[in-house]
Amino acid sequence: MSDATDEVGADGEVASASSDEGAAETYKGILTAYPYAIRASDSLAFRIYAGTSALFGAGIVLLFTFAVVTLLGATAEAPGGSFTFSRAFFLFLMLLVVAPLVAPVLFVARRHRRTGSDTRYDRGMAATGYGFLLAMYVALVITTPADLQEDPGGALGAVAEFLYGLPNEAAVVPPVAAALLIYLTHRQLG
């Protein structure tokens, strides 16, 4: 027997109240997936990651928005062509950074909507999300200009010196590896 109350309409069809409640509890896009995933998850680590990724995601979108506005101001009088490409490339780069950042939250929301709660899965996705944030930091350290490099000393000094010594092209590797790890973890635990 169902806990939901069923009502018979004038046309004789039975409408269940539980289907309306279930529709209100799910999400309809990326902005509503965040609150849904936070409410649905039992993992504190994931809930903290969801808040952290929302803040970082908003900051990254704001940063790229300012960059595009600056680029538009600098190239306003220039004809199309390569300037149009560079504007679109900024948006593409933003998508490449934001997508892996929000992917763990979207994966968790999707899993909770379809199959239900699994704390192990939520923790795994949070861990890979934190790994992506760390990989982005490592990429920023690798691309630090020489005049801004500092030596923190100790064991961190050796790591920083190693990262500073890598070519700038190597900065792509940590974020790509972390994004791949997010997907592989989703496939393994999902």
Tab-separated table of C-alpha atoms in Angstrom:
chain	number	residue	atom	x	y	z
A	1	MET	CA	0.000	0.000	0.000
A	2	SER	CA	1.307	3.456	-0.833
A	3	ASP	CA	1.648	6.330	1.631
A	4	ALA	CA	0.705	8.794	-1.093
A	5	THR	CA	-2.842	9.926	-1.459
A	6	ASP	CA	-4.460	9.249	-4.793
A	7	GLU	CA	-7.152	11.503	-6.196
A	8	VAL	CA	-9.592	10.634	-8.929
A	9	GLY	CA	-10.135	13.487	-11.339
A	10	ALA	CA	-13.323	14.386	-13.229
A	11	ASP	CA	-12.101	12.439	-16.244
A	12	GLY	CA	-11.651	9.266	-14.167
A	13	GLU	CA	-7.828	9.258	-14.157
A	14	VAL	CA	-5.979	8.617	-10.926
A	15	ALA	CA	-3.385	11.272	-10.031
A	16	SER	CA	-0.812	10.359	-7.415
A	17	ALA	CA	0.488	13.022	-5.037
A	18	SER	CA	3.811	11.201	-4.667
A	19	SER	CA	4.760	11.854	-8.306
A	20	ASP	CA	4.347	15.600	-7.771
A	21	GLU	CA	6.487	15.476	-4.612
A	22	GLY	CA	9.214	13.475	-6.379
A	23	ALA	CA	9.360	15.973	-9.218
A	24	ALA	CA	9.845	18.821	-6.743
A	25	GLU	CA	12.742	17.009	-5.062
A	26	THR	CA	14.845	16.538	-8.201
A	27	TYR	CA	16.760	19.135	-10.161
A	28	LYS	CA	16.280	20.795	-13.523
A	29	GLY	CA	19.780	22.046	-14.377
A	30	ILE	CA	23.234	22.794	-13.105
A	31	LEU	CA	22.145	25.523	-10.689
A	32	THR	CA	19.495	23.370	-9.036
A	33	ALA	CA	21.701	20.250	-9.068
A	34	TYR	CA	23.920	21.749	-6.373
A	35	PRO	CA	21.242	22.124	-3.667
A	36	TYR	CA	19.745	18.775	-4.652
A	37	ALA	CA	23.089	16.950	-4.360
A	38	ILE	CA	23.875	18.613	-1.031
A	39	ARG	CA	20.472	17.631	0.386
A	40	ALA	CA	20.613	14.098	-0.997
A	41	SER	CA	24.165	13.212	0.086
A	42	ASP	CA	25.005	11.755	3.494
A	43	SER	CA	28.719	12.477	3.017
A	44	LEU	CA	30.034	15.537	4.827
A	45	ALA	CA	33.151	15.513	2.628
A	46	PHE	CA	30.969	15.753	-0.462
A	47	ARG	CA	28.785	18.495	0.989
A	48	ILE	CA	31.884	20.567	1.750
A	49	TYR	CA	33.227	19.902	-1.745
A	50	ALA	CA	29.924	20.983	-3.311
A	51	GLY	CA	30.107	24.314	-1.480
A	52	THR	CA	33.775	24.740	-2.315
A	53	SER	CA	33.283	23.946	-5.995
A	54	ALA	CA	30.344	26.359	-6.175
A	55	LEU	CA	32.543	29.156	-4.800
A	56	PHE	CA	35.479	28.312	-7.052
A	57	GLY	CA	33.177	27.908	-10.052
A	58	ALA	CA	31.582	31.304	-9.468
A	59	GLY	CA	35.044	32.855	-9.053
A	60	ILE	CA	36.340	31.268	-12.247
A	61	VAL	CA	33.299	32.392	-14.243
A	62	LEU	CA	33.712	35.910	-12.859
A	63	LEU	CA	37.442	35.917	-13.671
A	64	PHE	CA	36.847	34.762	-17.243
A	65	THR	CA	34.010	37.275	-17.634
A	66	PHE	CA	36.357	40.098	-16.666
A	67	ALA	CA	38.978	38.711	-19.054
A	68	VAL	CA	36.519	38.645	-21.948
A	69	VAL	CA	35.296	42.165	-21.160
A	70	THR	CA	38.909	43.385	-21.093
A	71	LEU	CA	39.603	41.595	-24.362
A	72	LEU	CA	36.485	43.108	-25.936
A	73	GLY	CA	37.587	46.592	-24.839
A	74	ALA	CA	41.083	46.085	-26.220
A	75	THR	CA	39.865	44.742	-29.556
A	76	ALA	CA	36.649	46.750	-30.006
A	77	GLU	CA	37.819	48.641	-33.089
A	78	ALA	CA	39.605	45.700	-34.661
A	79	PRO	CA	37.922	43.739	-37.443
A	80	GLY	CA	36.795	40.136	-36.925
A	81	GLY	CA	38.997	37.168	-37.633
A	82	SER	CA	41.614	36.193	-35.076
A	83	PHE	CA	40.152	38.514	-32.421
A	84	THR	CA	36.791	36.795	-32.720
A	85	PHE	CA	38.569	33.466	-32.378
A	86	SER	CA	40.399	34.592	-29.234
A	87	ARG	CA	37.116	35.680	-27.618
A	88	ALA	CA	35.574	32.303	-28.320
A	89	PHE	CA	38.747	30.589	-27.123
A	90	PHE	CA	38.408	32.331	-23.728
A	91	LEU	CA	34.930	30.841	-23.365
A	92	PHE	CA	36.217	27.425	-24.422
A	93	LEU	CA	39.003	27.589	-21.809
A	94	MET	CA	36.491	28.566	-19.142
A	95	LEU	CA	34.398	25.531	-20.034
A	96	LEU	CA	37.467	23.283	-19.825
A	97	VAL	CA	38.164	24.539	-16.299
A	98	VAL	CA	34.598	24.669	-14.963
A	99	ALA	CA	33.352	21.340	-16.369
A	100	PRO	CA	35.638	19.069	-14.299
A	101	LEU	CA	35.039	21.292	-11.276
A	102	VAL	CA	31.273	20.769	-11.341
A	103	ALA	CA	31.318	17.209	-12.723
A	104	PRO	CA	31.500	15.460	-9.312
A	105	VAL	CA	28.436	17.372	-8.110
A	106	LEU	CA	26.513	16.583	-11.290
A	107	PHE	CA	27.521	12.913	-11.123
A	108	VAL	CA	26.372	12.657	-7.502
A	109	ALA	CA	23.086	14.437	-8.215
A	110	ARG	CA	22.430	12.140	-11.164
A	111	ARG	CA	23.254	9.025	-9.149
A	112	HIS	CA	21.002	10.053	-6.259
A	113	ARG	CA	18.147	10.802	-8.639
A	114	ARG	CA	18.462	7.480	-10.460
A	115	THR	CA	19.687	4.845	-7.994
A	116	GLY	CA	19.730	6.413	-4.533
A	117	SER	CA	22.319	7.172	-1.902
A	118	ASP	CA	25.802	5.686	-1.716
A	119	THR	CA	28.173	7.399	0.721
A	120	ARG	CA	31.221	5.604	-0.714
A	121	TYR	CA	30.465	6.980	-4.183
A	122	ASP	CA	29.888	10.486	-2.807
A	123	ARG	CA	33.181	10.431	-0.896
A	124	GLY	CA	35.048	9.144	-3.944
A	125	MET	CA	33.660	11.890	-6.136
A	126	ALA	CA	34.498	14.514	-3.492
A	127	ALA	CA	38.066	13.200	-3.267
A	128	THR	CA	38.550	13.405	-7.028
A	129	GLY	CA	37.040	16.886	-7.043
A	130	TYR	CA	39.544	18.004	-4.415
A	131	GLY	CA	42.220	16.341	-6.536
A	132	PHE	CA	41.188	18.478	-9.492
A	133	LEU	CA	41.461	21.644	-7.383
A	134	LEU	CA	44.954	20.555	-6.297
A	135	ALA	CA	45.887	19.799	-9.910
A	136	MET	CA	44.778	23.291	-10.950
A	137	TYR	CA	46.995	24.754	-8.220
A	138	VAL	CA	49.950	22.663	-9.403
A	139	ALA	CA	49.325	23.898	-12.963
A	140	LEU	CA	49.381	27.488	-11.708
A	141	VAL	CA	52.672	26.849	-9.866
A	142	ILE	CA	54.219	25.385	-13.017
A	143	THR	CA	53.276	28.490	-15.028
A	144	THR	CA	54.449	31.017	-12.425
A	145	PRO	CA	56.691	33.638	-14.087
A	146	ALA	CA	60.332	33.597	-12.952
A	147	ASP	CA	60.161	37.020	-11.289
A	148	LEU	CA	57.252	35.873	-9.082
A	149	GLN	CA	58.721	32.544	-7.985
A	150	GLU	CA	59.482	32.147	-4.285
A	151	ASP	CA	61.298	29.443	-2.345
A	152	PRO	CA	59.137	28.204	0.559
A	153	GLY	CA	62.066	26.240	1.973
A	154	GLY	CA	62.140	22.712	3.379
A	155	ALA	CA	60.480	19.822	1.615
A	156	LEU	CA	58.020	22.154	-0.088
A	157	GLY	CA	60.971	24.111	-1.451
A	158	ALA	CA	62.223	21.055	-3.302
A	159	VAL	CA	58.765	20.385	-4.747
A	160	ALA	CA	58.324	24.031	-5.746
A	161	GLU	CA	61.772	24.096	-7.361
A	162	PHE	CA	60.912	20.975	-9.347
A	163	LEU	CA	57.580	22.435	-10.491
A	164	TYR	CA	59.173	25.783	-11.394
A	165	GLY	CA	61.719	23.924	-13.519
A	166	LEU	CA	59.088	22.223	-15.694
A	167	PRO	CA	58.230	23.775	-19.061
A	168	ASN	CA	54.957	25.735	-19.176
A	169	GLU	CA	53.450	23.158	-21.540
A	170	ALA	CA	53.609	20.587	-18.714
A	171	ALA	CA	50.962	22.569	-16.799
A	172	VAL	CA	48.264	20.896	-18.899
A	173	VAL	CA	49.078	17.427	-17.587
A	174	PRO	CA	47.876	17.644	-13.930
A	175	PRO	CA	44.382	19.056	-14.672
A	176	VAL	CA	43.815	16.657	-17.574
A	177	ALA	CA	44.915	13.695	-15.439
A	178	ALA	CA	42.667	14.834	-12.578
A	179	ALA	CA	39.682	15.280	-14.908
A	180	LEU	CA	40.264	11.804	-16.293
A	181	LEU	CA	40.461	10.455	-12.741
A	182	ILE	CA	37.053	12.014	-11.972
A	183	TYR	CA	35.529	10.150	-14.900
A	184	LEU	CA	37.292	6.869	-14.093
A	185	THR	CA	36.190	7.068	-10.462
A	186	HIS	CA	32.620	7.678	-11.591
A	187	ARG	CA	32.781	4.600	-13.846
A	188	GLN	CA	34.468	2.450	-11.183
A	189	LEU	CA	32.205	3.324	-8.255
A	190	GLY	CA	29.057	3.982	-10.271
